[in-house]
XYZ file of N, CA and C in Angstrom:
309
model
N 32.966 -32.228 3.764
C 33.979 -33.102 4.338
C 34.767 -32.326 5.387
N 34.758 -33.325 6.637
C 35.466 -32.134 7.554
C 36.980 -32.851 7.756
N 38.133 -31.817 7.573
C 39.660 -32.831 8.041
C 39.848 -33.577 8.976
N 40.720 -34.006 8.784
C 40.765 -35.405 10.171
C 42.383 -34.368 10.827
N 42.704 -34.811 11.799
C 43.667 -34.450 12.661
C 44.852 -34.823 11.650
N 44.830 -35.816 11.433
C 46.173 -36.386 10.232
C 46.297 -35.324 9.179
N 44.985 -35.448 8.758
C 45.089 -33.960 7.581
C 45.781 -32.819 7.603
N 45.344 -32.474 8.694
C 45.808 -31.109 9.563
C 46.924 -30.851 9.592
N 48.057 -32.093 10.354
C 48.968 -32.340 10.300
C 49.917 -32.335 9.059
N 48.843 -33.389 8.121
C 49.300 -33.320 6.714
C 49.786 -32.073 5.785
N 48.861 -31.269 6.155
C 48.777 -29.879 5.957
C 50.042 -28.941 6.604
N 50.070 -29.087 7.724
C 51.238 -28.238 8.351
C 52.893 -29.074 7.833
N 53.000 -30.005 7.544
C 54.361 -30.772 6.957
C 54.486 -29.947 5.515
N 53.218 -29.856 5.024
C 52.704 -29.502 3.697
C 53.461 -28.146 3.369
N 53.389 -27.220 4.501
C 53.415 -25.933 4.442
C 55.027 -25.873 4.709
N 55.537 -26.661 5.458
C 56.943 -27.268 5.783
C 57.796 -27.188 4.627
N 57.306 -27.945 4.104
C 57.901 -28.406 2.694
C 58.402 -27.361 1.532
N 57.658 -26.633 1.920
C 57.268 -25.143 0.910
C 57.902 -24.093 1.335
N 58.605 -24.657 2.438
C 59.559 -23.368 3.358
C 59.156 -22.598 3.980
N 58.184 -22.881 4.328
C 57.924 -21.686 5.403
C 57.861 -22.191 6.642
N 58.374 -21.155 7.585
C 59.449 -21.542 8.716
C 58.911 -21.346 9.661
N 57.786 -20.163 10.004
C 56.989 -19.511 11.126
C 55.564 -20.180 11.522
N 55.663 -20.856 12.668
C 54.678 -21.299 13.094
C 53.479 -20.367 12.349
N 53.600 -19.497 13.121
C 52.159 -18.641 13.154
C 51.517 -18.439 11.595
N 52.439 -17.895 10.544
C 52.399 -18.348 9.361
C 52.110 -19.508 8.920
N 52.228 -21.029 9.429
C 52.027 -21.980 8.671
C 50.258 -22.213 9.241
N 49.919 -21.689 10.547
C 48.640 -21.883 10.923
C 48.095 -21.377 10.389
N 48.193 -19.888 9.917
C 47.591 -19.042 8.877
C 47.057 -19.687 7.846
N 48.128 -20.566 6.784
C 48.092 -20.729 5.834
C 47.074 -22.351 5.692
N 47.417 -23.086 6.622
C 47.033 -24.515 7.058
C 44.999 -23.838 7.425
N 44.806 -23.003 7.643
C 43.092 -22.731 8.277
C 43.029 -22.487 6.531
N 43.706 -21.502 5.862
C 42.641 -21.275 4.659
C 43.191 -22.502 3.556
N 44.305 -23.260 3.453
C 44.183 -24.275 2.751
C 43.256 -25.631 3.079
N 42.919 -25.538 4.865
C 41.666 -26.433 5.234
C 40.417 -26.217 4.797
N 40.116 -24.430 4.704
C 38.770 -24.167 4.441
C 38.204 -24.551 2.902
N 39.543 -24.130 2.191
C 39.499 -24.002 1.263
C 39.022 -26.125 0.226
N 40.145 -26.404 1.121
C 39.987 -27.951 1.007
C 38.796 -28.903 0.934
N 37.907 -27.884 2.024
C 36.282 -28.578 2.297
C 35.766 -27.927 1.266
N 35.474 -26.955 1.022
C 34.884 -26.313 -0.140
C 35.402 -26.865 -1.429
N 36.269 -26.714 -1.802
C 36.543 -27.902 -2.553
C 35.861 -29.573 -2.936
N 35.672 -30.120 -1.925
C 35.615 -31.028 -2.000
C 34.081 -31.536 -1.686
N 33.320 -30.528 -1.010
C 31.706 -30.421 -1.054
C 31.621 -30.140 -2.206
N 31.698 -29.746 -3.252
C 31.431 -29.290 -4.743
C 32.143 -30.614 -5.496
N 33.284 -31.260 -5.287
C 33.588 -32.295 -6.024
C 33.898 -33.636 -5.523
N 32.724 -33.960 -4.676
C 33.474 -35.070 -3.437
C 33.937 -36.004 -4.437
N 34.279 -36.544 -4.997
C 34.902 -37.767 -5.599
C 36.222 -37.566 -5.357
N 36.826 -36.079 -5.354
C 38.342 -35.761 -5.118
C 38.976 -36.505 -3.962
N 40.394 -36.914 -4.059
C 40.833 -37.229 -2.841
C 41.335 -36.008 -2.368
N 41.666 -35.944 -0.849
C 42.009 -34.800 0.021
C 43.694 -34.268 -0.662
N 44.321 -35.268 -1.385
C 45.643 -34.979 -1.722
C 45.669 -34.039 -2.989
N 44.615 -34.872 -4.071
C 43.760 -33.779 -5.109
C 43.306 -32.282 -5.050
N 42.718 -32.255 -3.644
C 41.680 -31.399 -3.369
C 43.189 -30.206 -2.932
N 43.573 -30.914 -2.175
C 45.085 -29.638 -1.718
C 46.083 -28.946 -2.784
N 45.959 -30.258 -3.774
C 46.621 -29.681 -4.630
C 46.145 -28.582 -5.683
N 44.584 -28.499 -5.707
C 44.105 -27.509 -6.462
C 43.840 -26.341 -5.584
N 43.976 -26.678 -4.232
C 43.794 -25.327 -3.254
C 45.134 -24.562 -3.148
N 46.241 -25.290 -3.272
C 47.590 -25.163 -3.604
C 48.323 -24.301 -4.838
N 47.762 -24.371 -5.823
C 47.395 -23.849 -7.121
C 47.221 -22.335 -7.369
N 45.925 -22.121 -6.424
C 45.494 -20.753 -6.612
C 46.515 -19.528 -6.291
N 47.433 -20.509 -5.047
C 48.643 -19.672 -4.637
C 49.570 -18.940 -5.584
N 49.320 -19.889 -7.180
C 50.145 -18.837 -8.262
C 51.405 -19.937 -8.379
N 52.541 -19.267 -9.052
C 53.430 -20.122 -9.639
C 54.310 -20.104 -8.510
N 54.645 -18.982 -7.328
C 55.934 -18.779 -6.415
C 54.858 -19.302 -5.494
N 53.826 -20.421 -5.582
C 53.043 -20.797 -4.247
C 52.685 -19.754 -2.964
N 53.776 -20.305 -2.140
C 53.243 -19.579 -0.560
C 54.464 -18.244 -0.107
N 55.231 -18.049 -1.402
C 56.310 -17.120 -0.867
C 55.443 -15.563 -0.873
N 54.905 -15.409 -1.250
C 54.462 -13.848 -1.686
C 53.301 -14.024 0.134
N 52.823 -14.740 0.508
C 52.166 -14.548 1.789
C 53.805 -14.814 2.790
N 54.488 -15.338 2.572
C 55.589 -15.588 3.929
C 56.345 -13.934 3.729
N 56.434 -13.553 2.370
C 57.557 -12.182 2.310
C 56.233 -11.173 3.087
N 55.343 -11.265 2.675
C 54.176 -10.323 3.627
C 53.808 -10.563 4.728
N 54.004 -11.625 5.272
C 53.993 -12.007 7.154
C 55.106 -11.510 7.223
N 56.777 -11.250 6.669
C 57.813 -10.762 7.036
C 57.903 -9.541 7.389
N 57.569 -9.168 6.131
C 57.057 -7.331 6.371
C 56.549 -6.817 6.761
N 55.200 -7.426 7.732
C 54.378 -7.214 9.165
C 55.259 -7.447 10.472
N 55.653 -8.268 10.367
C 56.413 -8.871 11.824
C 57.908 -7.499 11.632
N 58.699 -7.880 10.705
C 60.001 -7.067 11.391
C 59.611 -6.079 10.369
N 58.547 -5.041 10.114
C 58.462 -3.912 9.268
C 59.511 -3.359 8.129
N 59.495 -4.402 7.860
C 60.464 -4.310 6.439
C 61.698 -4.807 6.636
N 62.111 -4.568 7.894
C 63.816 -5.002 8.074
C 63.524 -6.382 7.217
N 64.544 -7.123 7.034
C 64.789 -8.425 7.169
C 64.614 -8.581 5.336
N 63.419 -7.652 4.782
C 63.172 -8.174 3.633
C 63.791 -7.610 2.316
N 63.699 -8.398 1.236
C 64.547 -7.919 0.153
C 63.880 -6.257 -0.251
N 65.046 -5.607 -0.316
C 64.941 -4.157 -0.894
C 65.880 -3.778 -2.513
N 65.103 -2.757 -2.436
C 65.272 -2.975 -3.932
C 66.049 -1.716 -4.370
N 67.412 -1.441 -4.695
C 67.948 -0.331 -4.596
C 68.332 0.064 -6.081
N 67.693 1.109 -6.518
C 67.968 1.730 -8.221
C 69.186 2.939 -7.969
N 69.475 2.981 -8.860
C 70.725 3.424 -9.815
C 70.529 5.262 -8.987
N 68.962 5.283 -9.351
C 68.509 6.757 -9.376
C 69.113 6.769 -7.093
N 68.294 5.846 -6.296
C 68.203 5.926 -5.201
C 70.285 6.192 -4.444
N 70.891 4.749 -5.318
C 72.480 5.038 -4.738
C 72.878 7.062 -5.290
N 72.566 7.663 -6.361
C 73.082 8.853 -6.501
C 72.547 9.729 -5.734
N 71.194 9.723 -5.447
C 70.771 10.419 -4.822
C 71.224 10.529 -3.172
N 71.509 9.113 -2.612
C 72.561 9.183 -1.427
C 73.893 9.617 -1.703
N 74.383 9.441 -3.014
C 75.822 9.921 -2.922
C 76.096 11.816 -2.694
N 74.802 12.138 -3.540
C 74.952 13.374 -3.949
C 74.756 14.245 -2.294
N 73.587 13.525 -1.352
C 73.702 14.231 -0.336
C 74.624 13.987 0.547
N 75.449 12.976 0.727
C 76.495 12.954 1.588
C 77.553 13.961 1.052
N 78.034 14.122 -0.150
C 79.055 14.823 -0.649
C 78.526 16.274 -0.524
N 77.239 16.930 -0.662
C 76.859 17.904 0.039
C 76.938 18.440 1.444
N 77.204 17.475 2.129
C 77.203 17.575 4.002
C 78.691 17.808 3.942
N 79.539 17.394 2.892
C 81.098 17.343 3.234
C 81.446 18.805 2.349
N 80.864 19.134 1.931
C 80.950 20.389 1.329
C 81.006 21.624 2.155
């Protein structure tokens, strides 16, 4: 089954919906939820295309499409922008060398 233009479309609102904000990212994601969609649906044509997305949708895991948008983030602005993760051990270890420089 090949998508129709509506689909496509369908697909990119789809990706909308799910928050993700970056064109280039939602094309990303819209080619392998299409590919994925036909393959799908050559193996079970009786599925409807809304069916078929939703099990291509699925594989994404329980946080869906966030774990590919936080990794297009962390390509594009190399980490800036994204959540960091600061331990107990990392704040002393800055405290201890600043209070060394003032020493």
């Amino acid at each position: 089954m090949k998508l129709t233009a509506e689909q496509i479309q369908d697909l990119y609102k789809f990706t909308r919906q799910h928050y993700v904000e970056h064109y280039d990212v939602q094309t990303e994601l819209v080619d392998h939820l299409a590919n994925d969609i036909e393959q799908i649906c050559k193996e079970k044509p009786s599925l409807t295309f809304t069916e078929a997305r939703d099990i291509s949708f699925k594989k994404f895991g329980v946080f869906g499409f966030m774990e590919v948008v936080e990794q297009k983030q962390g390509e594009l602005y190399g980490g800036r922008g994204t959540k960091t993760r600061t331990t107990a051990k990392k704040v002393s270890q800055n405290f201890m060398a600043i209070c060394k420089r003032m020493v």
